[in-house]
């Protein structure tokens, strides 16, 4: 039998606090979503001023990153390079930059998705959250 690391509530709160701090440092109004390795929502935080739609986009980005075990930007790049048929991939709705998987020892523990500012900035916030775990 294999053992598997999982995110616990303390991990999720640590990631969320670090992501929120990064967003506040830059005065960015965003929504932060954290999911487990199956893409199930563990945390959703919409900062003051974040657009309502960001509360749908952030979890979708996180879900895509967790299910694919890679950054959601990869899917956006594939589509932008002309492989538009990838838009029909099942269960992947957040194929925009800003979803970052949480990886430890080659295993995906979940993902962070952020929406509300430029996609590169969304990803920056997600990575700051993950970095708080030392990963």
PDB file of C-alpha atoms in Angstrom:
ATOM      1  CA  UNK A   1       0.000   0.000   0.000  1.00  0.00           C
ATOM      2  CA  UNK A   2       1.238   3.479  -0.861  1.00  0.00           C
ATOM      3  CA  UNK A   3       1.159   6.484   1.419  1.00  0.00           C
ATOM      4  CA  UNK A   4       0.008   9.801   0.057  1.00  0.00           C
ATOM      5  CA  UNK A   5       0.493  13.322   1.361  1.00  0.00           C
ATOM      6  CA  UNK A   6      -2.644  15.464   1.485  1.00  0.00           C
ATOM      7  CA  UNK A   7      -3.415  19.069   2.274  1.00  0.00           C
ATOM      8  CA  UNK A   8      -4.871  19.661   5.718  1.00  0.00           C
ATOM      9  CA  UNK A   9      -6.759  22.731   6.872  1.00  0.00           C
ATOM     10  CA  UNK A  10      -3.620  24.303   8.358  1.00  0.00           C
ATOM     11  CA  UNK A  11      -1.876  23.967   4.962  1.00  0.00           C
ATOM     12  CA  UNK A  12      -4.833  25.512   3.164  1.00  0.00           C
ATOM     13  CA  UNK A  13      -4.956  28.460   5.583  1.00  0.00           C
ATOM     14  CA  UNK A  14      -1.199  29.012   5.205  1.00  0.00           C
ATOM     15  CA  UNK A  15      -1.434  29.028   1.403  1.00  0.00           C
ATOM     16  CA  UNK A  16      -4.477  31.310   1.443  1.00  0.00           C
ATOM     17  CA  UNK A  17      -2.864  33.795   3.844  1.00  0.00           C
ATOM     18  CA  UNK A  18       0.316  34.026   1.770  1.00  0.00           C
ATOM     19  CA  UNK A  19      -1.636  34.420  -1.467  1.00  0.00           C
ATOM     20  CA  UNK A  20      -3.821  37.089   0.115  1.00  0.00           C
ATOM     21  CA  UNK A  21      -0.728  38.934   1.397  1.00  0.00           C
ATOM     22  CA  UNK A  22       0.780  38.935  -2.103  1.00  0.00           C
ATOM     23  CA  UNK A  23      -2.443  40.309  -3.579  1.00  0.00           C
ATOM     24  CA  UNK A  24      -2.797  42.994  -0.905  1.00  0.00           C
ATOM     25  CA  UNK A  25       0.869  43.994  -1.264  1.00  0.00           C
ATOM     26  CA  UNK A  26       0.147  44.909  -4.892  1.00  0.00           C
ATOM     27  CA  UNK A  27      -3.366  46.242  -4.280  1.00  0.00           C
ATOM     28  CA  UNK A  28      -4.887  43.514  -6.482  1.00  0.00           C
ATOM     29  CA  UNK A  29      -8.553  42.607  -6.008  1.00  0.00           C
ATOM     30  CA  UNK A  30      -8.724  38.876  -6.736  1.00  0.00           C
ATOM     31  CA  UNK A  31     -10.429  35.642  -5.832  1.00  0.00           C
ATOM     32  CA  UNK A  32      -8.237  32.836  -4.480  1.00  0.00           C
ATOM     33  CA  UNK A  33      -9.322  29.207  -4.769  1.00  0.00           C
ATOM     34  CA  UNK A  34      -7.576  26.156  -3.368  1.00  0.00           C
ATOM     35  CA  UNK A  35      -8.539  22.615  -4.366  1.00  0.00           C
ATOM     36  CA  UNK A  36      -7.402  19.112  -3.429  1.00  0.00           C
ATOM     37  CA  UNK A  37      -5.786  16.664  -5.853  1.00  0.00           C
ATOM     38  CA  UNK A  38      -9.192  15.716  -7.248  1.00  0.00           C
ATOM     39  CA  UNK A  39     -10.067  19.328  -7.994  1.00  0.00           C
ATOM     40  CA  UNK A  40     -12.547  19.603  -5.103  1.00  0.00           C
ATOM     41  CA  UNK A  41     -12.839  23.067  -3.597  1.00  0.00           C
ATOM     42  CA  UNK A  42     -11.232  23.461  -0.168  1.00  0.00           C
ATOM     43  CA  UNK A  43     -11.060  27.283   0.009  1.00  0.00           C
ATOM     44  CA  UNK A  44     -12.603  30.226  -1.789  1.00  0.00           C
ATOM     45  CA  UNK A  45     -11.779  33.798  -0.845  1.00  0.00           C
ATOM     46  CA  UNK A  46     -12.983  36.809  -2.802  1.00  0.00           C
ATOM     47  CA  UNK A  47     -11.113  39.936  -1.771  1.00  0.00           C
ATOM     48  CA  UNK A  48     -12.919  43.259  -1.581  1.00  0.00           C
ATOM     49  CA  UNK A  49     -13.401  44.722  -5.022  1.00  0.00           C
ATOM     50  CA  UNK A  50     -12.867  41.477  -6.946  1.00  0.00           C
ATOM     51  CA  UNK A  51     -15.252  40.975  -9.845  1.00  0.00           C
ATOM     52  CA  UNK A  52     -18.073  38.510  -9.248  1.00  0.00           C
ATOM     53  CA  UNK A  53     -17.019  36.373 -12.231  1.00  0.00           C
ATOM     54  CA  UNK A  54     -13.624  35.798 -10.606  1.00  0.00           C
ATOM     55  CA  UNK A  55     -15.362  33.592  -8.021  1.00  0.00           C
ATOM     56  CA  UNK A  56     -16.141  31.192 -10.876  1.00  0.00           C
ATOM     57  CA  UNK A  57     -12.894  31.528 -12.813  1.00  0.00           C
ATOM     58  CA  UNK A  58     -10.449  30.991  -9.904  1.00  0.00           C
ATOM     59  CA  UNK A  59     -11.864  27.572  -8.899  1.00  0.00           C
ATOM     60  CA  UNK A  60     -11.962  26.523 -12.558  1.00  0.00           C
ATOM     61  CA  UNK A  61      -8.269  27.405 -12.964  1.00  0.00           C
ATOM     62  CA  UNK A  62      -7.395  25.507  -9.768  1.00  0.00           C
ATOM     63  CA  UNK A  63      -9.450  22.487 -10.847  1.00  0.00           C
ATOM     64  CA  UNK A  64      -7.723  22.399 -14.237  1.00  0.00           C
ATOM     65  CA  UNK A  65      -4.252  22.633 -12.657  1.00  0.00           C
ATOM     66  CA  UNK A  66      -5.015  19.868 -10.151  1.00  0.00           C
ATOM     67  CA  UNK A  67      -6.593  17.481 -12.645  1.00  0.00           C
ATOM     68  CA  UNK A  68      -3.857  18.035 -15.230  1.00  0.00           C
ATOM     69  CA  UNK A  69      -1.021  18.117 -12.676  1.00  0.00           C
ATOM     70  CA  UNK A  70       0.400  21.129 -14.499  1.00  0.00           C
ATOM     71  CA  UNK A  71      -0.118  24.866 -14.697  1.00  0.00           C
ATOM     72  CA  UNK A  72      -3.318  25.913 -16.429  1.00  0.00           C
ATOM     73  CA  UNK A  73      -1.235  28.219 -18.656  1.00  0.00           C
ATOM     74  CA  UNK A  74      -0.013  25.152 -20.560  1.00  0.00           C
ATOM     75  CA  UNK A  75      -3.534  24.550 -21.850  1.00  0.00           C
ATOM     76  CA  UNK A  76      -3.965  28.199 -22.769  1.00  0.00           C
ATOM     77  CA  UNK A  77      -0.701  28.072 -24.732  1.00  0.00           C
ATOM     78  CA  UNK A  78      -1.736  24.907 -26.588  1.00  0.00           C
ATOM     79  CA  UNK A  79      -5.020  26.527 -27.622  1.00  0.00           C
ATOM     80  CA  UNK A  80      -3.346  29.815 -28.584  1.00  0.00           C
ATOM     81  CA  UNK A  81      -0.895  27.880 -30.778  1.00  0.00           C
ATOM     82  CA  UNK A  82      -3.821  26.653 -32.856  1.00  0.00           C
ATOM     83  CA  UNK A  83      -4.968  23.431 -31.249  1.00  0.00           C
ATOM     84  CA  UNK A  84      -8.472  24.753 -30.648  1.00  0.00           C
ATOM     85  CA  UNK A  85      -9.880  21.219 -30.497  1.00  0.00           C
ATOM     86  CA  UNK A  86      -8.419  21.149 -26.980  1.00  0.00           C
ATOM     87  CA  UNK A  87     -11.349  23.350 -25.947  1.00  0.00           C
ATOM     88  CA  UNK A  88     -13.438  20.169 -26.033  1.00  0.00           C
ATOM     89  CA  UNK A  89     -11.325  18.453 -23.334  1.00  0.00           C
ATOM     90  CA  UNK A  90     -13.727  17.112 -20.684  1.00  0.00           C
ATOM     91  CA  UNK A  91     -13.828  18.670 -17.213  1.00  0.00           C
ATOM     92  CA  UNK A  92     -11.272  21.385 -18.009  1.00  0.00           C
ATOM     93  CA  UNK A  93     -12.952  24.777 -17.880  1.00  0.00           C
ATOM     94  CA  UNK A  94     -10.193  26.981 -16.516  1.00  0.00           C
ATOM     95  CA  UNK A  95      -7.700  26.830 -19.351  1.00  0.00           C
ATOM     96  CA  UNK A  96      -6.271  30.262 -18.580  1.00  0.00           C
ATOM     97  CA  UNK A  97      -3.060  31.200 -16.810  1.00  0.00           C
ATOM     98  CA  UNK A  98      -3.448  31.489 -13.042  1.00  0.00           C
ATOM     99  CA  UNK A  99      -3.897  27.878 -11.927  1.00  0.00           C
ATOM    100  CA  UNK A 100      -0.793  26.349 -10.308  1.00  0.00           C
ATOM    101  CA  UNK A 101      -0.531  22.782  -9.000  1.00  0.00           C
ATOM    102  CA  UNK A 102       0.811  22.102  -5.522  1.00  0.00           C
ATOM    103  CA  UNK A 103       3.505  19.461  -6.048  1.00  0.00           C
ATOM    104  CA  UNK A 104       5.507  17.576  -3.429  1.00  0.00           C
ATOM    105  CA  UNK A 105       7.937  14.774  -4.275  1.00  0.00           C
ATOM    106  CA  UNK A 106       6.428  14.494  -7.748  1.00  0.00           C
ATOM    107  CA  UNK A 107       2.876  14.098  -6.417  1.00  0.00           C
ATOM    108  CA  UNK A 108       0.064  16.589  -6.833  1.00  0.00           C
ATOM    109  CA  UNK A 109      -1.544  17.612  -3.532  1.00  0.00           C
ATOM    110  CA  UNK A 110      -3.953  20.078  -5.113  1.00  0.00           C
ATOM    111  CA  UNK A 111      -3.772  23.471  -6.765  1.00  0.00           C
ATOM    112  CA  UNK A 112      -4.273  27.187  -6.307  1.00  0.00           C
ATOM    113  CA  UNK A 113      -6.273  29.220  -8.788  1.00  0.00           C
ATOM    114  CA  UNK A 114      -6.436  33.009  -8.832  1.00  0.00           C
ATOM    115  CA  UNK A 115      -8.523  35.368 -10.941  1.00  0.00           C
ATOM    116  CA  UNK A 116      -8.974  39.112 -11.009  1.00  0.00           C
ATOM    117  CA  UNK A 117      -5.888  40.767 -12.472  1.00  0.00           C
ATOM    118  CA  UNK A 118      -3.584  40.013 -15.414  1.00  0.00           C
ATOM    119  CA  UNK A 119      -3.049  36.285 -15.839  1.00  0.00           C
ATOM    120  CA  UNK A 120       0.661  36.567 -15.062  1.00  0.00           C
ATOM    121  CA  UNK A 121      -0.223  38.371 -11.841  1.00  0.00           C
ATOM    122  CA  UNK A 122      -2.834  35.737 -10.983  1.00  0.00           C
ATOM    123  CA  UNK A 123      -0.124  33.073 -11.328  1.00  0.00           C
ATOM    124  CA  UNK A 124       2.282  35.180  -9.242  1.00  0.00           C
ATOM    125  CA  UNK A 125      -0.250  35.234  -6.389  1.00  0.00           C
ATOM    126  CA  UNK A 126      -0.846  31.478  -6.658  1.00  0.00           C
ATOM    127  CA  UNK A 127       2.890  30.749  -6.573  1.00  0.00           C
ATOM    128  CA  UNK A 128       3.344  33.021  -3.535  1.00  0.00           C
ATOM    129  CA  UNK A 129       0.725  31.003  -1.692  1.00  0.00           C
ATOM    130  CA  UNK A 130       2.391  27.700  -2.555  1.00  0.00           C
ATOM    131  CA  UNK A 131       5.836  29.051  -1.650  1.00  0.00           C
ATOM    132  CA  UNK A 132       4.622  29.594   1.916  1.00  0.00           C
ATOM    133  CA  UNK A 133       4.612  25.798   2.284  1.00  0.00           C
ATOM    134  CA  UNK A 134       8.252  25.638   1.239  1.00  0.00           C
ATOM    135  CA  UNK A 135       7.385  23.821  -1.990  1.00  0.00           C
TER     136      UNK A 135
END
